[in-house]
């Protein structure tokens, strides 16, 4: 079964054209499907239109959130409700071409776990959208080790078992491929068409660049140190303790030699003490992180690994033992 998840927020003009085009594409696939629209507390008639469509189409399900939680939360709600073995997500503003869905599914059928859209010839404004996006994509590629040109697009296809291992918070939906690499997901990139938004205006602007930068730092930490936080905090903590101890030892030698350390080494004494205590705090943070990590995995029954398949040789049973 195929599930299509579409988060929307005030997309009234695009809903009917998108629904019509989606239906045509999905009917041609000759496979069972469902369409899940997630209304992120729209203030226009988006939900009313979708509710009317749901009365006439058994393939359509409409999820309405209590308030505007954001695109990541809307996608997470759709993923939780989806019943398909393959889940495709796309925006509801017609900037993604539904006719490209078969291209993504083709990669999934070839054995990939994620097929990620690539807006190769992007039509957005160069200064406010394309340039910041290229910088962010380059940083994400370097920090995560995932060779993708376009992390930001919502237009992706996933095997449902991959999404079960990923919890989404904040605005991390654009980094699902990077998070999925923690569990060994195989990822392919598919060039897709990029079209101008026919109605309304984008909900994202240049100010999003700073939030993306913070998300990149978060992803880098999660990928490298989620199961071993002491390796991150411990090295800085140990460095602070060592240098702080050396500074304080030097001052102690001068003190034993009869010098007035307050007059001669006042600032250095403060710096050494701050280094030592900062190092101790970071080292303690690493220990607390180790405890929290174990609580996170053990309390939820989560695993630090993911099994793709298990094979074994079946022994033949003698005829007399049957």
Short mmCIF file of C-alpha atoms in Angstrom, two decimals:
data_model
loop_
_atom_site.label_atom_id
_atom_site.label_comp_id
_atom_site.label_asym_id
_atom_site.label_seq_id
_atom_site.Cartn_x
_atom_site.Cartn_y
_atom_site.Cartn_z
CA UNK A 1 0.00 0.00 0.00
CA UNK A 2 1.11 3.54 -0.78
CA UNK A 3 0.47 6.48 1.54
CA UNK A 4 0.71 10.12 0.44
CA UNK A 5 1.20 12.58 3.32
CA UNK A 6 0.61 16.28 2.62
CA UNK A 7 0.88 18.97 5.33
CA UNK A 8 -1.12 22.11 4.56
CA UNK A 9 -1.60 25.52 6.11
CA UNK A 10 -3.87 28.03 4.35
CA UNK A 11 -3.58 26.40 0.93
CA UNK A 12 -7.22 26.79 -0.15
CA UNK A 13 -6.53 27.72 -3.83
CA UNK A 14 -4.21 24.74 -4.36
CA UNK A 15 -6.20 21.94 -2.72
CA UNK A 16 -8.61 21.00 -5.50
CA UNK A 17 -6.01 21.13 -8.33
CA UNK A 18 -3.58 19.13 -6.20
CA UNK A 19 -6.20 16.53 -5.33
CA UNK A 20 -7.24 16.11 -8.97
CA UNK A 21 -3.66 15.70 -10.21
CA UNK A 22 -2.78 13.32 -7.37
CA UNK A 23 -5.80 11.12 -8.07
CA UNK A 24 -4.91 10.83 -11.75
CA UNK A 25 -1.32 9.86 -10.96
CA UNK A 26 -2.21 7.35 -8.25
CA UNK A 27 -4.92 5.65 -10.27
CA UNK A 28 -2.39 4.96 -13.03
CA UNK A 29 -0.13 3.12 -10.59
CA UNK A 30 -2.67 0.28 -10.21
CA UNK A 31 -1.94 -0.22 -6.52
CA UNK A 32 -3.84 0.45 -3.32
CA UNK A 33 -3.23 3.91 -1.90
CA UNK A 34 -4.36 6.49 0.62
CA UNK A 35 -4.01 10.26 0.70
CA UNK A 36 -3.55 11.94 4.07
CA UNK A 37 -3.94 15.71 4.25
CA UNK A 38 -2.77 17.16 7.57
CA UNK A 39 -4.36 20.55 8.21
CA UNK A 40 -2.02 22.52 10.46
CA UNK A 41 -4.78 24.77 11.85
CA UNK A 42 -5.57 26.66 8.65
CA UNK A 43 -7.59 29.84 9.02
CA UNK A 44 -9.08 29.74 5.51
CA UNK A 45 -11.47 27.16 4.01
CA UNK A 46 -8.80 24.51 3.48
CA UNK A 47 -10.25 22.07 6.02
CA UNK A 48 -13.83 22.53 4.75
CA UNK A 49 -12.76 21.67 1.21
CA UNK A 50 -10.87 18.61 2.37
CA UNK A 51 -13.73 17.45 4.60
CA UNK A 52 -16.10 17.59 1.62
CA UNK A 53 -13.66 15.61 -0.51
CA UNK A 54 -13.28 12.99 2.22
CA UNK A 55 -17.05 12.38 2.09
CA UNK A 56 -16.81 11.24 -1.53
CA UNK A 57 -13.41 9.53 -1.67
CA UNK A 58 -12.63 6.53 0.52
CA UNK A 59 -8.91 6.91 -0.26
CA UNK A 60 -8.79 10.31 1.42
CA UNK A 61 -8.22 10.97 5.12
CA UNK A 62 -8.04 14.46 6.65
CA UNK A 63 -6.24 15.12 9.93
CA UNK A 64 -6.85 18.46 11.63
CA UNK A 65 -4.40 19.64 14.29
CA UNK A 66 -5.66 21.64 17.27
CA UNK A 67 -3.30 24.54 16.62
CA UNK A 68 -0.47 25.51 14.27
CA UNK A 69 2.31 23.15 15.36
CA UNK A 70 4.50 23.60 12.27
CA UNK A 71 5.40 21.51 9.25
CA UNK A 72 7.50 18.97 11.12
CA UNK A 73 4.69 18.17 13.55
CA UNK A 74 2.17 17.96 10.70
CA UNK A 75 4.38 15.49 8.85
CA UNK A 76 4.87 13.45 12.03
CA UNK A 77 1.09 13.26 12.49
CA UNK A 78 0.69 12.06 8.92
CA UNK A 79 3.46 9.48 9.27
CA UNK A 80 1.85 8.11 12.45
CA UNK A 81 -1.52 7.71 10.72
CA UNK A 82 -0.17 6.29 7.45
CA UNK A 83 -0.86 2.61 6.80
CA UNK A 84 1.26 2.16 3.68
CA UNK A 85 4.48 0.21 3.33
CA UNK A 86 5.78 3.16 1.31
CA UNK A 87 5.10 6.75 2.36
CA UNK A 88 5.50 9.76 0.07
CA UNK A 89 5.49 13.29 1.50
CA UNK A 90 5.08 16.50 -0.50
CA UNK A 91 4.01 20.09 0.04
CA UNK A 92 0.45 21.19 -0.53
CA UNK A 93 1.20 24.37 -2.48
CA UNK A 94 1.73 22.73 -5.92
CA UNK A 95 5.44 23.57 -5.96
CA UNK A 96 5.98 19.82 -6.10
CA UNK A 97 4.76 18.04 -9.22
CA UNK A 98 2.62 14.96 -8.33
CA UNK A 99 3.60 13.49 -11.70
CA UNK A 100 7.11 12.93 -10.27
CA UNK A 101 5.85 10.43 -7.69
CA UNK A 102 6.52 7.38 -9.95
CA UNK A 103 10.17 8.49 -10.21
CA UNK A 104 10.54 8.28 -6.43
CA UNK A 105 8.74 4.95 -6.24
CA UNK A 106 11.04 3.53 -8.89
CA UNK A 107 14.03 4.07 -6.59
CA UNK A 108 12.20 2.44 -3.67
CA UNK A 109 11.46 -0.59 -5.85
CA UNK A 110 15.16 -0.78 -6.68
CA UNK A 111 15.88 -1.44 -3.00
CA UNK A 112 16.53 2.02 -1.57
CA UNK A 113 14.99 2.99 1.76
CA UNK A 114 14.61 6.69 0.96
CA UNK A 115 14.18 8.43 -2.38
CA UNK A 116 14.84 12.13 -1.89
CA UNK A 117 13.77 14.77 -4.39
CA UNK A 118 16.39 17.11 -5.83
CA UNK A 119 15.23 20.48 -7.17
CA UNK A 120 18.05 20.52 -9.71
CA UNK A 121 16.78 23.58 -11.57
CA UNK A 122 15.26 25.56 -8.73
CA UNK A 123 13.03 28.49 -9.70
CA UNK A 124 13.09 30.39 -6.38
CA UNK A 125 14.67 33.79 -5.78
CA UNK A 126 18.46 33.57 -5.95
CA UNK A 127 19.28 35.85 -3.00
CA UNK A 128 16.59 34.93 -0.47
CA UNK A 129 16.12 31.22 -1.23
CA UNK A 130 18.63 29.59 -3.60
CA UNK A 131 21.89 30.95 -2.16
CA UNK A 132 21.06 30.31 1.54
CA UNK A 133 19.77 26.87 0.55
CA UNK A 134 23.01 25.97 -1.22
CA UNK A 135 25.07 27.04 1.79
CA UNK A 136 22.84 25.07 4.17
CA UNK A 137 22.89 21.98 1.94
CA UNK A 138 26.69 22.12 1.71
CA UNK A 139 27.01 22.40 5.49
CA UNK A 140 24.57 19.55 6.04
CA UNK A 141 26.37 17.38 3.53
CA UNK A 142 29.71 17.96 5.26
CA UNK A 143 28.41 17.50 8.79
CA UNK A 144 26.26 14.41 8.16
CA UNK A 145 28.29 12.64 5.49
CA UNK A 146 25.13 12.12 3.39
CA UNK A 147 25.75 12.92 -0.26
CA UNK A 148 22.60 14.88 -1.12
CA UNK A 149 22.25 18.13 -3.04
CA UNK A 150 18.86 19.08 -1.58
CA UNK A 151 18.02 18.32 2.05
CA UNK A 152 15.30 20.96 2.27
CA UNK A 153 12.62 19.58 -0.03
CA UNK A 154 9.66 17.79 1.54
CA UNK A 155 9.16 15.68 -1.60
CA UNK A 156 10.52 12.29 -0.54
CA UNK A 157 9.52 8.63 -0.49
CA UNK A 158 10.27 6.39 2.49
CA UNK A 159 9.92 2.79 3.50
CA UNK A 160 7.63 2.94 6.52
CA UNK A 161 9.97 0.91 8.76
CA UNK A 162 12.61 3.64 8.42
CA UNK A 163 10.24 6.30 9.78
CA UNK A 164 9.33 4.15 12.79
CA UNK A 165 12.87 4.55 14.13
CA UNK A 166 12.90 8.36 13.81
CA UNK A 167 11.26 10.84 16.17
CA UNK A 168 10.76 14.31 14.72
CA UNK A 169 11.04 17.52 16.76
CA UNK A 170 11.49 21.19 16.01
CA UNK A 171 12.08 21.58 12.27
CA UNK A 172 14.04 18.38 11.68
CA UNK A 173 11.79 16.98 8.94
CA UNK A 174 14.19 18.22 6.25
CA UNK A 175 16.99 16.17 7.83
CA UNK A 176 15.23 12.80 7.93
CA UNK A 177 17.75 11.27 5.46
CA UNK A 178 20.62 12.29 7.74
CA UNK A 179 18.86 10.90 10.82
CA UNK A 180 18.03 7.70 8.96
CA UNK A 181 21.71 7.06 8.23
CA UNK A 182 22.08 6.30 11.96
CA UNK A 183 20.08 3.14 11.23
CA UNK A 184 21.88 2.38 7.96
CA UNK A 185 19.23 3.62 5.51
CA UNK A 186 20.09 3.44 1.82
CA UNK A 187 19.34 6.77 0.15
CA UNK A 188 18.93 7.75 -3.51
CA UNK A 189 18.45 11.23 -4.96
CA UNK A 190 15.95 11.84 -7.75
CA UNK A 191 15.85 15.03 -9.85
CA UNK A 192 12.36 16.55 -9.69
CA UNK A 193 10.69 19.50 -11.33
CA UNK A 194 10.61 22.77 -9.41
CA UNK A 195 7.69 25.04 -10.25
CA UNK A 196 6.56 28.47 -9.12
CA UNK A 197 3.95 28.58 -6.39
CA UNK A 198 0.71 29.36 -8.30
CA UNK A 199 -1.04 31.14 -5.42
CA UNK A 200 -0.16 32.76 -2.12
CA UNK A 201 3.30 33.22 -0.67
CA UNK A 202 5.85 30.96 0.95
CA UNK A 203 5.84 30.50 4.72
CA UNK A 204 9.65 30.51 4.74
CA UNK A 205 12.07 33.37 4.29
CA UNK A 206 15.67 34.42 4.78
CA UNK A 207 15.24 34.40 8.59
CA UNK A 208 14.97 30.61 8.49
CA UNK A 209 18.70 30.39 7.69
CA UNK A 210 19.73 30.81 11.33
CA UNK A 211 17.30 28.13 12.51
CA UNK A 212 18.64 25.75 9.89
CA UNK A 213 22.18 26.39 11.14
CA UNK A 214 21.17 25.44 14.69
CA UNK A 215 19.42 22.34 13.36
CA UNK A 216 22.61 21.32 11.54
CA UNK A 217 24.55 21.52 14.80
CA UNK A 218 21.88 19.41 16.48
CA UNK A 219 21.97 16.78 13.73
CA UNK A 220 25.76 16.61 13.82
CA UNK A 221 25.70 16.02 17.57
CA UNK A 222 22.97 13.38 17.33
CA UNK A 223 24.71 11.47 14.54
CA UNK A 224 28.12 11.43 16.20
CA UNK A 225 27.47 11.43 19.92
CA UNK A 226 23.91 10.24 20.63
CA UNK A 227 25.09 6.93 22.09
CA UNK A 228 28.35 8.29 23.53
CA UNK A 229 27.88 11.86 24.86
CA UNK A 230 30.91 11.51 27.15
CA UNK A 231 33.13 11.44 24.05
CA UNK A 232 31.95 14.97 23.25
CA UNK A 233 31.73 16.60 26.67
CA UNK A 234 34.52 14.55 28.22
CA UNK A 235 37.27 15.72 25.88
CA UNK A 236 36.50 19.40 26.54
CA UNK A 237 36.03 18.76 30.24
CA UNK A 238 39.31 16.89 30.54
CA UNK A 239 41.12 19.61 28.59
CA UNK A 240 39.79 22.29 30.97
CA UNK A 241 40.74 20.29 34.05
CA UNK A 242 44.28 19.61 32.79
CA UNK A 243 45.02 23.21 31.80
CA UNK A 244 43.35 24.56 34.94
CA UNK A 245 45.43 22.22 37.09
CA UNK A 246 48.65 23.27 35.33
CA UNK A 247 47.86 26.96 35.85
CA UNK A 248 46.99 26.48 39.51
CA UNK A 249 50.09 24.31 40.05
CA UNK A 250 52.29 27.05 38.58
CA UNK A 251 50.69 29.61 40.90
CA UNK A 252 51.11 27.27 43.88
CA UNK A 253 54.86 26.98 43.18
CA UNK A 254 55.14 30.78 43.19
CA UNK A 255 53.11 30.92 46.39
CA UNK A 256 55.48 28.46 48.08
CA UNK A 257 58.39 30.60 46.85
CA UNK A 258 56.99 33.48 48.90
CA UNK A 259 55.51 35.59 46.12
CA UNK A 260 52.27 37.53 46.48
CA UNK A 261 50.10 35.63 43.96
CA UNK A 262 47.16 38.02 44.30
CA UNK A 263 49.31 40.94 43.14
CA UNK A 264 51.39 39.10 40.53
CA UNK A 265 48.95 36.43 39.28
CA UNK A 266 45.46 37.68 40.17
CA UNK A 267 43.90 37.35 36.69
CA UNK A 268 45.78 34.10 36.03
CA UNK A 269 44.47 32.64 39.31
CA UNK A 270 40.90 33.44 38.29
CA UNK A 271 41.45 31.99 34.79
CA UNK A 272 42.94 28.78 36.21
CA UNK A 273 40.07 28.33 38.66
CA UNK A 274 37.49 28.97 35.91
CA UNK A 275 39.19 26.47 33.59
CA UNK A 276 39.23 23.82 36.30
CA UNK A 277 35.60 24.28 37.32
CA UNK A 278 34.38 24.60 33.71
CA UNK A 279 36.18 21.36 32.87
CA UNK A 280 34.62 19.66 35.87
CA UNK A 281 31.15 20.86 34.82
CA UNK A 282 31.60 19.61 31.24
CA UNK A 283 32.90 16.26 32.49
CA UNK A 284 29.88 15.98 34.79
CA UNK A 285 27.58 16.89 31.88
CA UNK A 286 29.08 13.99 29.93
CA UNK A 287 28.33 11.58 32.79
CA UNK A 288 24.75 12.89 33.04
CA UNK A 289 24.42 12.50 29.26
CA UNK A 290 25.51 8.86 29.50
CA UNK A 291 22.82 8.21 32.12
CA UNK A 292 20.16 9.98 30.03
CA UNK A 293 21.16 8.08 26.91
CA UNK A 294 20.76 4.76 28.69
CA UNK A 295 17.42 5.87 30.13
CA UNK A 296 16.26 6.95 26.66
CA UNK A 297 17.02 3.61 25.00
CA UNK A 298 16.16 1.26 27.86
CA UNK A 299 12.93 2.89 29.05
CA UNK A 300 11.44 2.88 25.54
CA UNK A 301 12.86 -0.45 24.47
CA UNK A 302 14.69 1.28 21.62
CA UNK A 303 17.70 -0.32 20.02
CA UNK A 304 21.01 1.25 19.11
CA UNK A 305 21.09 -0.87 15.94
CA UNK A 306 18.76 -1.79 13.07
CA UNK A 307 18.51 -5.19 11.37
CA UNK A 308 17.90 -5.23 7.63
CA UNK A 309 17.34 -9.00 7.29
CA UNK A 310 18.25 -12.33 8.84
CA UNK A 311 19.12 -15.42 6.82
CA UNK A 312 19.93 -18.95 7.94
CA UNK A 313 20.21 -22.41 6.47
CA UNK A 314 17.25 -24.62 7.21
CA UNK A 315 18.13 -28.18 8.13
CA UNK A 316 16.20 -30.90 6.34
CA UNK A 317 13.96 -33.01 8.57
CA UNK A 318 14.24 -36.81 8.00
CA UNK A 319 11.09 -38.42 6.56
CA UNK A 320 10.68 -40.63 9.63
CA UNK A 321 10.61 -37.64 11.98
CA UNK A 322 7.73 -35.90 10.23
#
